PDB file of C-alpha atoms in Angstrom:
ATOM      1  CA  GLY A   1       0.000   0.000   0.000  1.00 53.00           C
ATOM      2  CA  ALA A   2       2.772   2.437   0.905  1.00 45.00           C
ATOM      3  CA  ARG A   3       4.700   1.536  -2.238  1.00 51.00           C
ATOM      4  CA  ARG A   4       1.656   2.141  -4.383  1.00 51.00           C
ATOM      5  CA  ALA A   5       1.085   5.521  -2.725  1.00 48.00           C
ATOM      6  CA  MET A   6       4.682   6.486  -3.468  1.00 49.00           C
ATOM      7  CA  GLU A   7       4.222   5.495  -7.108  1.00 52.00           C
ATOM      8  CA  THR A   8       1.204   7.752  -7.466  1.00 56.00           C
ATOM      9  CA  GLN A   9       3.056  10.680  -5.884  1.00 65.00           C
ATOM     10  CA  ARG A  10       6.301  10.275  -7.825  1.00 74.00           C
ATOM     11  CA  GLU A  11       6.624  12.545 -10.866  1.00 82.00           C
ATOM     12  CA  VAL A  12       6.842  10.375 -13.972  1.00 87.00           C
ATOM     13  CA  GLY A  13       9.481  10.685 -16.688  1.00 86.00           C
ATOM     14  CA  PHE A  14       8.938  11.574 -20.348  1.00 86.00           C
ATOM     15  CA  LEU A  15       8.981   8.031 -21.708  1.00 90.00           C
ATOM     16  CA  GLU A  16       6.911   6.695 -18.832  1.00 93.00           C
ATOM     17  CA  LEU A  17       4.299   9.390 -19.429  1.00 92.00           C
ATOM     18  CA  LEU A  18       4.026   8.605 -23.138  1.00 92.00           C
ATOM     19  CA  LYS A  19       3.868   4.882 -22.428  1.00 92.00           C
ATOM     20  CA  ARG A  20       1.183   4.896 -19.768  1.00 92.00           C
ATOM     21  CA  ASN A  21      -1.041   7.845 -20.747  1.00 94.00           C
ATOM     22  CA  LYS A  22      -2.616   7.003 -24.111  1.00 93.00           C
ATOM     23  CA  THR A  23      -4.629  10.214 -24.355  1.00 94.00           C
ATOM     24  CA  PHE A  24      -1.668  12.490 -23.764  1.00 94.00           C
ATOM     25  CA  ARG A  25       0.429  10.391 -26.144  1.00 94.00           C
ATOM     26  CA  ARG A  26      -2.037  11.055 -28.961  1.00 94.00           C
ATOM     27  CA  LEU A  27      -2.180  14.745 -28.092  1.00 94.00           C
ATOM     28  CA  TRP A  28       1.608  14.875 -28.161  1.00 94.00           C
ATOM     29  CA  TYR A  29       1.816  13.045 -31.491  1.00 93.00           C
ATOM     30  CA  GLY A  30      -0.599  15.560 -33.012  1.00 93.00           C
ATOM     31  CA  LEU A  31       1.322  18.488 -31.537  1.00 92.00           C
ATOM     32  CA  ALA A  32       4.708  17.218 -32.708  1.00 92.00           C
ATOM     33  CA  ILE A  33       3.546  16.510 -36.253  1.00 91.00           C
ATOM     34  CA  SER A  34       1.596  19.728 -36.777  1.00 88.00           C
ATOM     35  CA  MET A  35       4.312  21.934 -35.241  1.00 87.00           C
ATOM     36  CA  LEU A  36       6.994  20.211 -37.296  1.00 86.00           C
ATOM     37  CA  GLY A  37       4.994  21.010 -40.404  1.00 81.00           C
ATOM     38  CA  GLU A  38       4.388  24.610 -39.384  1.00 82.00           C
ATOM     39  CA  TRP A  39       8.067  25.432 -38.934  1.00 82.00           C
ATOM     40  CA  PHE A  40       8.758  23.338 -42.022  1.00 77.00           C
ATOM     41  CA  SER A  41       6.915  25.846 -44.206  1.00 82.00           C
ATOM     42  CA  THR A  42       8.259  28.954 -42.449  1.00 85.00           C
ATOM     43  CA  VAL A  43      11.468  28.702 -44.463  1.00 87.00           C
ATOM     44  CA  ALA A  44       9.396  28.312 -47.631  1.00 91.00           C
ATOM     45  CA  LEU A  45       7.489  31.529 -46.864  1.00 92.00           C
ATOM     46  CA  PHE A  46      10.697  33.514 -46.562  1.00 91.00           C
ATOM     47  CA  VAL A  47      12.099  31.985 -49.752  1.00 91.00           C
ATOM     48  CA  LEU A  48       8.881  32.661 -51.686  1.00 93.00           C
ATOM     49  CA  ILE A  49       8.833  36.304 -50.604  1.00 93.00           C
ATOM     50  CA  TYR A  50      12.430  36.764 -51.727  1.00 91.00           C
ATOM     51  CA  GLU A  51      11.909  34.938 -55.031  1.00 91.00           C
ATOM     52  CA  LEU A  52       8.978  37.197 -55.931  1.00 92.00           C
ATOM     53  CA  THR A  53      10.298  40.523 -54.663  1.00 90.00           C
ATOM     54  CA  GLY A  54      14.070  40.182 -54.166  1.00 88.00           C
ATOM     55  CA  SER A  55      13.570  42.321 -51.077  1.00 85.00           C
ATOM     56  CA  GLU A  56      15.111  41.644 -47.672  1.00 86.00           C
ATOM     57  CA  LEU A  57      12.679  44.226 -46.299  1.00 90.00           C
ATOM     58  CA  GLY A  58       9.828  42.013 -47.476  1.00 89.00           C
ATOM     59  CA  ILE A  59      11.218  39.146 -45.414  1.00 89.00           C
ATOM     60  CA  GLY A  60      11.474  41.382 -42.359  1.00 90.00           C
ATOM     61  CA  LEU A  61       7.913  42.559 -42.851  1.00 93.00           C
ATOM     62  CA  LEU A  62       6.722  38.948 -42.986  1.00 92.00           C
ATOM     63  CA  PHE A  63       8.425  38.232 -39.675  1.00 89.00           C
ATOM     64  CA  VAL A  64       6.818  41.286 -38.031  1.00 92.00           C
ATOM     65  CA  ILE A  65       3.366  40.395 -39.366  1.00 92.00           C
ATOM     66  CA  ARG A  66       3.661  36.798 -38.138  1.00 90.00           C
ATOM     67  CA  MET A  67       4.691  37.801 -34.626  1.00 89.00           C
ATOM     68  CA  PHE A  68       2.058  40.543 -34.375  1.00 90.00           C
ATOM     69  CA  SER A  69      -0.670  38.200 -35.655  1.00 90.00           C
ATOM     70  CA  LEU A  70       0.323  35.620 -33.047  1.00 87.00           C
ATOM     71  CA  ALA A  71       0.675  37.912 -30.036  1.00 87.00           C
ATOM     72  CA  LEU A  72      -2.345  40.202 -30.400  1.00 85.00           C
ATOM     73  CA  PRO A  73      -5.126  37.576 -30.749  1.00 86.00           C
ATOM     74  CA  GLN A  74      -3.946  35.645 -27.685  1.00 80.00           C
ATOM     75  CA  VAL A  75      -5.435  38.408 -25.544  1.00 78.00           C
ATOM     76  CA  PHE A  76      -8.821  37.116 -26.708  1.00 83.00           C
ATOM     77  CA  THR A  77      -8.259  33.517 -27.838  1.00 84.00           C
ATOM     78  CA  GLY A  78      -7.368  32.401 -24.322  1.00 79.00           C
ATOM     79  CA  MET A  79     -11.022  32.854 -23.403  1.00 87.00           C
ATOM     80  CA  LEU A  80     -12.105  30.471 -26.162  1.00 89.00           C
ATOM     81  CA  ALA A  81     -10.476  27.539 -24.369  1.00 85.00           C
ATOM     82  CA  ASP A  82     -12.704  28.232 -21.352  1.00 86.00           C
ATOM     83  CA  ARG A  83     -15.915  28.630 -23.350  1.00 90.00           C
ATOM     84  CA  PHE A  84     -15.663  26.006 -26.077  1.00 91.00           C
ATOM     85  CA  SER A  85     -14.422  22.454 -26.555  1.00 92.00           C
ATOM     86  CA  ARG A  86     -10.632  22.490 -26.408  1.00 93.00           C
ATOM     87  CA  LYS A  87     -10.512  19.384 -28.541  1.00 94.00           C
ATOM     88  CA  TRP A  88     -12.544  20.961 -31.351  1.00 95.00           C
ATOM     89  CA  LEU A  89     -10.666  24.246 -31.143  1.00 95.00           C
ATOM     90  CA  MET A  90      -7.459  22.309 -31.844  1.00 95.00           C
ATOM     91  CA  ILE A  91      -9.074  20.290 -34.633  1.00 96.00           C
ATOM     92  CA  TRP A  92     -10.524  23.298 -36.433  1.00 96.00           C
ATOM     93  CA  ALA A  93      -7.337  25.335 -35.990  1.00 95.00           C
ATOM     94  CA  ASN A  94      -5.424  22.559 -37.746  1.00 96.00           C
ATOM     95  CA  VAL A  95      -8.009  21.950 -40.475  1.00 97.00           C
ATOM     96  CA  LEU A  96      -8.263  25.645 -41.370  1.00 96.00           C
ATOM     97  CA  SER A  97      -4.470  25.960 -41.247  1.00 95.00           C
ATOM     98  CA  ALA A  98      -4.150  23.051 -43.692  1.00 96.00           C
ATOM     99  CA  ILE A  99      -6.509  24.786 -46.116  1.00 96.00           C
ATOM    100  CA  ALA A 100      -4.759  28.159 -45.722  1.00 96.00           C
ATOM    101  CA  VAL A 101      -1.338  26.656 -46.453  1.00 95.00           C
ATOM    102  CA  LEU A 102      -2.628  25.099 -49.680  1.00 95.00           C
ATOM    103  CA  MET A 103      -3.806  28.541 -50.791  1.00 95.00           C
ATOM    104  CA  LEU A 104      -0.146  29.577 -50.904  1.00 94.00           C
ATOM    105  CA  LEU A 105       0.273  27.289 -53.917  1.00 94.00           C
ATOM    106  CA  THR A 106      -1.684  29.820 -55.987  1.00 93.00           C
ATOM    107  CA  VAL A 107       0.821  32.639 -55.386  1.00 92.00           C
ATOM    108  CA  ASP A 108       3.343  32.950 -58.229  1.00 88.00           C
ATOM    109  CA  GLN A 109       3.496  36.662 -59.141  1.00 89.00           C
ATOM    110  CA  GLU A 110       4.915  39.719 -57.409  1.00 88.00           C
ATOM    111  CA  ASP A 111       1.574  41.532 -57.358  1.00 89.00           C
ATOM    112  CA  GLU A 112       0.174  38.625 -55.288  1.00 91.00           C
ATOM    113  CA  VAL A 113       2.695  39.028 -52.483  1.00 93.00           C
ATOM    114  CA  TRP A 114       0.018  40.645 -50.334  1.00 93.00           C
ATOM    115  CA  LEU A 115      -1.710  37.248 -50.300  1.00 94.00           C
ATOM    116  CA  ILE A 116       1.372  35.690 -48.685  1.00 94.00           C
ATOM    117  CA  TYR A 117       1.216  38.248 -45.889  1.00 95.00           C
ATOM    118  CA  ALA A 118      -2.530  37.745 -45.461  1.00 95.00           C
ATOM    119  CA  ILE A 119      -2.281  33.941 -45.299  1.00 95.00           C
ATOM    120  CA  ALA A 120       0.768  34.062 -43.014  1.00 94.00           C
ATOM    121  CA  SER A 121      -1.198  36.343 -40.676  1.00 94.00           C
ATOM    122  CA  LEU A 122      -4.207  34.026 -40.793  1.00 95.00           C
ATOM    123  CA  LEU A 123      -2.034  31.027 -39.949  1.00 94.00           C
ATOM    124  CA  MET A 124      -0.724  32.806 -36.870  1.00 93.00           C
ATOM    125  CA  VAL A 125      -4.275  33.653 -35.772  1.00 94.00           C
ATOM    126  CA  PHE A 126      -5.187  29.959 -36.009  1.00 94.00           C
ATOM    127  CA  HIS A 127      -2.008  29.224 -34.070  1.00 91.00           C
ATOM    128  CA  ALA A 128      -3.094  31.708 -31.402  1.00 92.00           C
ATOM    129  CA  VAL A 129      -6.355  29.769 -31.059  1.00 93.00           C
ATOM    130  CA  PHE A 130      -4.528  26.453 -30.885  1.00 93.00           C
ATOM    131  CA  ILE A 131      -1.938  27.355 -28.220  1.00 90.00           C
ATOM    132  CA  PRO A 132      -4.230  28.082 -25.242  1.00 91.00           C
ATOM    133  CA  ALA A 133      -6.544  25.189 -26.162  1.00 93.00           C
ATOM    134  CA  GLU A 134      -3.621  22.757 -26.225  1.00 92.00           C
ATOM    135  CA  ARG A 135      -2.055  24.072 -23.029  1.00 92.00           C
ATOM    136  CA  ALA A 136      -5.387  24.149 -21.159  1.00 92.00           C
ATOM    137  CA  SER A 137      -6.216  20.582 -22.196  1.00 94.00           C
ATOM    138  CA  ILE A 138      -3.118  19.076 -20.589  1.00 93.00           C
ATOM    139  CA  PRO A 139      -4.399  19.244 -16.958  1.00 93.00           C
ATOM    140  CA  ASN A 140      -7.629  17.577 -18.144  1.00 92.00           C
ATOM    141  CA  ILE A 141      -5.869  14.477 -19.470  1.00 93.00           C
ATOM    142  CA  THR A 142      -3.025  13.970 -16.988  1.00 92.00           C
ATOM    143  CA  GLU A 143      -2.745  12.848 -13.396  1.00 91.00           C
ATOM    144  CA  GLU A 144      -1.285  15.129 -10.747  1.00 89.00           C
ATOM    145  CA  ASN A 145       2.101  13.407 -10.892  1.00 91.00           C
ATOM    146  CA  GLU A 146       2.123  13.629 -14.714  1.00 92.00           C
ATOM    147  CA  LEU A 147       1.271  17.300 -15.140  1.00 93.00           C
ATOM    148  CA  LEU A 148       4.734  18.808 -14.645  1.00 92.00           C
ATOM    149  CA  THR A 149       6.302  16.312 -17.050  1.00 93.00           C
ATOM    150  CA  ALA A 150       3.536  16.809 -19.611  1.00 94.00           C
ATOM    151  CA  ASN A 151       3.950  20.593 -19.600  1.00 93.00           C
ATOM    152  CA  ALA A 152       7.720  20.285 -19.884  1.00 92.00           C
ATOM    153  CA  LEU A 153       7.422  17.831 -22.780  1.00 92.00           C
ATOM    154  CA  SER A 154       4.932  20.082 -24.547  1.00 91.00           C
ATOM    155  CA  SER A 155       7.258  23.087 -24.259  1.00 89.00           C
ATOM    156  CA  ALA A 156      10.278  21.064 -25.358  1.00 90.00           C
ATOM    157  CA  THR A 157       8.356  19.833 -28.387  1.00 89.00           C
ATOM    158  CA  TRP A 158       7.785  23.391 -29.629  1.00 83.00           C
ATOM    159  CA  SER A 159      11.523  24.114 -29.435  1.00 82.00           C
ATOM    160  CA  ALA A 160      12.519  20.827 -31.041  1.00 87.00           C
ATOM    161  CA  ALA A 161       9.975  21.288 -33.827  1.00 85.00           C
ATOM    162  CA  LEU A 162      11.350  24.758 -34.551  1.00 81.00           C
ATOM    163  CA  CYS A 163      14.917  23.490 -34.862  1.00 83.00           C
ATOM    164  CA  LEU A 164      14.173  20.253 -36.712  1.00 86.00           C
ATOM    165  CA  GLY A 165      11.338  21.599 -38.853  1.00 83.00           C
ATOM    166  CA  ALA A 166      13.282  24.622 -40.075  1.00 83.00           C
ATOM    167  CA  SER A 167      16.332  22.465 -40.823  1.00 86.00           C
ATOM    168  CA  ILE A 168      14.414  19.859 -42.825  1.00 86.00           C
ATOM    169  CA  GLY A 169      12.301  22.584 -44.415  1.00 84.00           C
ATOM    170  CA  GLY A 170      15.416  24.307 -45.708  1.00 86.00           C
ATOM    171  CA  PHE A 171      16.607  21.084 -47.314  1.00 88.00           C
ATOM    172  CA  VAL A 172      13.233  20.338 -48.918  1.00 88.00           C
ATOM    173  CA  VAL A 173      12.845  23.880 -50.280  1.00 89.00           C
ATOM    174  CA  SER A 174      16.344  23.714 -51.712  1.00 89.00           C
ATOM    175  CA  ALA A 175      15.810  20.299 -53.301  1.00 90.00           C
ATOM    176  CA  TYR A 176      12.134  20.334 -54.299  1.00 92.00           C
ATOM    177  CA  GLY A 177      10.873  23.922 -54.088  1.00 90.00           C
ATOM    178  CA  VAL A 178       8.461  25.843 -51.889  1.00 92.00           C
ATOM    179  CA  GLU A 179       5.407  24.038 -53.275  1.00 93.00           C
ATOM    180  CA  ALA A 180       6.586  20.724 -51.815  1.00 92.00           C
ATOM    181  CA  ALA A 181       7.093  22.359 -48.404  1.00 92.00           C
ATOM    182  CA  PHE A 182       3.570  23.815 -48.406  1.00 94.00           C
ATOM    183  CA  ILE A 183       2.010  20.493 -49.381  1.00 94.00           C
ATOM    184  CA  ILE A 184       3.904  18.629 -46.666  1.00 92.00           C
ATOM    185  CA  ASN A 185       2.897  21.297 -44.131  1.00 92.00           C
ATOM    186  CA  SER A 186      -0.761  20.923 -45.079  1.00 94.00           C
ATOM    187  CA  ILE A 187      -0.535  17.146 -44.694  1.00 94.00           C
ATOM    188  CA  CYS A 188       1.047  17.564 -41.247  1.00 93.00           C
ATOM    189  CA  PHE A 189      -1.792  19.818 -40.127  1.00 95.00           C
ATOM    190  CA  ALA A 190      -4.330  17.280 -41.406  1.00 95.00           C
ATOM    191  CA  ILE A 191      -2.606  14.413 -39.570  1.00 95.00           C
ATOM    192  CA  GLY A 192      -2.517  16.493 -36.391  1.00 94.00           C
ATOM    193  CA  ALA A 193      -6.247  17.206 -36.659  1.00 95.00           C
ATOM    194  CA  LEU A 194      -6.904  13.500 -37.202  1.00 95.00           C
ATOM    195  CA  MET A 195      -4.938  12.620 -34.060  1.00 93.00           C
ATOM    196  CA  TYR A 196      -6.963  15.098 -32.011  1.00 94.00           C
ATOM    197  CA  THR A 197     -10.242  13.484 -33.122  1.00 94.00           C
ATOM    198  CA  THR A 198      -9.165  10.279 -31.353  1.00 92.00           C
ATOM    199  CA  ILE A 199      -8.754  11.816 -27.897  1.00 91.00           C
ATOM    200  CA  THR A 200     -11.276  12.562 -25.183  1.00 88.00           C
ATOM    201  CA  ILE A 201     -10.734  15.701 -23.123  1.00 82.00           C
TER     202      ILE A 201
END
């Protein structure tokens, strides 16, 4: 009895958490895949802007728009996670992101650059909806001794996805072009949404 009590109080490790908590494991798979895809296409956005305009200023403007479109909506999107289904917020954020990324395939002229900025901004708004829903869902699907590990793993996944996704994205854009990166990104979002449909929060 005492041993069992100690087991329930002991904070679990990363691998133990993924092995024993099926719901969190599926959430994490969806997060890892969709975030990998998102950073995957970030390189492609910068390359596409430069190919169409030849302007470093255009790349800087894209970065500013992305950050502004992510930061500002979070003042309001945090409330959505308290009012609506966190599961469906994540699903719809991914589905709409997948569609938005595919729209980038239509941009091939300099006078359409505004569409890149608009879609990039829209993607960040969807991201701003996804973040609080994902973070708020973690306490709902973990035990008390899993929560700290789950939050740490979630945060680490964002950083790892940024590093790995941007690296692989650069290779793919160089070898196959920006269109391939956008298609792969859209598929990643779709897979992430599919993973979220299998969990119960």
